[in-house]
Short mmCIF file of C-alpha atoms in Angstrom, two decimals:
data_model
loop_
_atom_site.label_atom_id
_atom_site.label_comp_id
_atom_site.label_asym_id
_atom_site.label_seq_id
_atom_site.Cartn_x
_atom_site.Cartn_y
_atom_site.Cartn_z
CA MET A 148 -0.25 -0.01 -0.12
CA MET A 149 1.42 3.41 -1.18
CA THR A 150 1.16 6.27 1.47
CA THR A 151 0.03 9.29 0.11
CA THR A 152 1.74 12.46 1.19
CA THR A 153 -1.21 13.80 3.08
CA GLN A 154 -1.73 10.29 5.03
CA ARG A 155 2.49 10.50 5.87
CA LEU A 156 1.98 14.18 7.15
CA LEU A 157 -0.98 13.33 9.33
CA ASP A 158 1.33 10.31 10.51
CA LEU A 159 4.16 12.19 11.35
CA ALA A 160 2.08 15.00 13.36
CA ALA A 161 0.17 12.14 15.31
CA ALA A 162 3.74 10.88 16.00
CA ALA A 163 5.43 14.28 16.91
CA PRO A 164 4.17 14.64 20.48
CA ALA A 165 6.26 12.04 21.56
CA ARG A 166 9.30 12.67 20.00
CA HIS A 167 12.11 14.82 21.56
CA GLY A 168 15.54 16.16 20.42
CA GLU A 169 17.06 14.89 17.40
CA ASP A 170 14.32 12.16 16.64
CA LEU A 171 11.99 15.37 16.66
CA VAL A 172 14.30 17.12 14.32
CA LEU A 173 14.17 14.20 11.84
CA LEU A 174 10.75 14.17 11.66
CA LEU A 175 10.31 17.79 11.31
CA ARG A 176 12.78 17.61 8.63
CA GLU A 177 10.90 14.85 6.80
CA ALA A 178 7.52 16.75 7.51
CA ASN A 179 9.05 19.87 5.71
CA GLU A 180 9.95 18.20 2.88
CA LEU A 181 6.78 16.45 2.38
CA TYR A 182 5.03 20.02 2.77
CA GLN A 183 7.03 21.33 0.20
CA GLN A 184 6.29 18.85 -2.02
CA GLY A 185 2.45 18.95 -1.47
CA LEU A 186 2.17 22.63 -1.96
CA GLU A 187 4.54 22.30 -5.50
CA ASP A 188 2.18 19.49 -6.14
CA LEU A 189 -0.95 21.80 -5.82
CA HIS A 190 1.01 24.51 -7.20
CA GLN A 191 1.21 22.67 -10.42
CA LYS A 192 -2.20 21.72 -10.59
CA ALA A 193 -3.45 25.28 -9.95
CA ALA A 194 -1.20 26.65 -12.46
CA ALA A 195 -2.70 24.25 -14.75
CA ARG A 196 -6.38 25.06 -13.64
CA LEU A 197 -6.11 28.86 -13.07
CA GLY A 198 -3.53 29.45 -15.98
CA PRO A 199 -6.29 30.31 -18.90
CA LEU A 200 -8.00 33.14 -16.65
CA PRO A 201 -7.51 36.48 -17.35
CA THR A 202 -5.40 38.39 -14.95
CA SER A 203 -8.34 40.31 -13.31
CA GLU A 204 -10.23 37.26 -12.53
CA LEU A 205 -7.00 35.95 -10.80
CA MET A 206 -6.38 39.11 -8.58
CA LEU A 207 -10.01 38.95 -7.56
CA ALA A 208 -9.77 35.20 -6.62
CA ALA A 209 -6.49 36.15 -4.56
CA ASP A 210 -8.62 39.01 -2.98
CA ALA A 211 -10.95 36.39 -2.18
CA ALA A 212 -8.81 33.87 -0.63
CA GLY A 213 -7.19 36.42 1.78
CA MET A 214 -4.33 36.73 -0.42
CA PRO A 215 -4.42 40.22 -1.83
CA CYS A 216 -2.23 41.06 -5.08
CA ASP A 217 -1.55 44.17 -7.15
CA ALA A 218 -1.23 44.71 -10.55
CA SER A 219 2.83 44.72 -9.96
CA GLN A 220 2.62 40.78 -9.50
CA ASP A 221 2.56 38.69 -12.74
CA ARG A 222 0.56 35.84 -13.17
CA ASP A 223 2.94 33.27 -11.84
CA GLU A 224 2.82 34.82 -8.46
CA MET A 225 -0.86 35.33 -8.33
CA ILE A 226 -1.11 31.48 -9.18
CA LEU A 227 1.19 30.90 -6.54
CA LEU A 228 -0.23 32.99 -4.03
CA LEU A 229 -3.80 31.40 -4.77
CA ALA A 230 -2.10 27.75 -4.48
CA VAL A 231 -0.77 28.81 -1.15
CA ALA A 232 -4.10 29.82 0.31
CA GLU A 233 -5.50 26.87 -0.96
CA TRP A 234 -2.41 24.45 0.48
CA GLU A 235 -2.79 25.90 3.81
CA MET A 236 -6.30 25.11 3.92
CA THR A 237 -5.46 20.74 3.73
CA PRO A 238 -5.31 18.52 6.29
CA ALA A 239 -1.88 17.72 5.89
CA ALA A 240 -0.83 21.51 6.01
CA MET A 241 -2.43 22.09 8.85
CA ALA A 242 -1.49 19.06 10.59
CA TYR A 243 2.27 20.18 9.57
CA THR A 244 1.61 23.83 11.03
CA GLU A 245 0.62 22.29 14.20
CA MET A 246 3.39 20.29 14.44
CA ALA A 247 5.89 22.72 13.69
CA GLU A 248 4.19 25.25 16.07
CA ASP A 249 4.85 22.69 18.78
CA ALA A 250 7.90 21.47 18.01
CA ALA A 251 9.04 25.39 18.43
CA ARG A 252 7.12 25.90 21.45
CA ARG A 253 9.44 22.63 23.01
CA GLY A 254 12.47 24.62 21.35
CA ILE A 255 12.84 22.89 18.25
CA CYS A 256 13.17 24.74 14.58
CA LEU A 257 14.60 23.61 11.41
CA ILE A 258 15.87 26.95 11.10
CA PRO A 259 18.94 27.28 12.79
CA GLU A 260 19.59 30.49 15.19
CA GLU A 261 21.51 33.46 14.48
#
């Protein structure tokens, strides 16, 4: 049985509370890679779906999604904003965000401190 990106992210998020230290860092790294992969997959689908729309409709859609943009942004940026808005509402992305926030509260972060 093949595990989907969504299922794997949900599994990692469920396992995270019991992990500590380096185990949690490794889990968070895998989850981050899956998060990025999921976003990229959705971005490609959004580009295919939204590409034919006029720029004015993309701007309206981005504004309605809570990702306002302006005329200085190109179409690719608008489509990416729409993909991000859509991705952030998926169970996988929400689980990852919660997992990363919980890890941060416990002092674990993938971004090194300066």
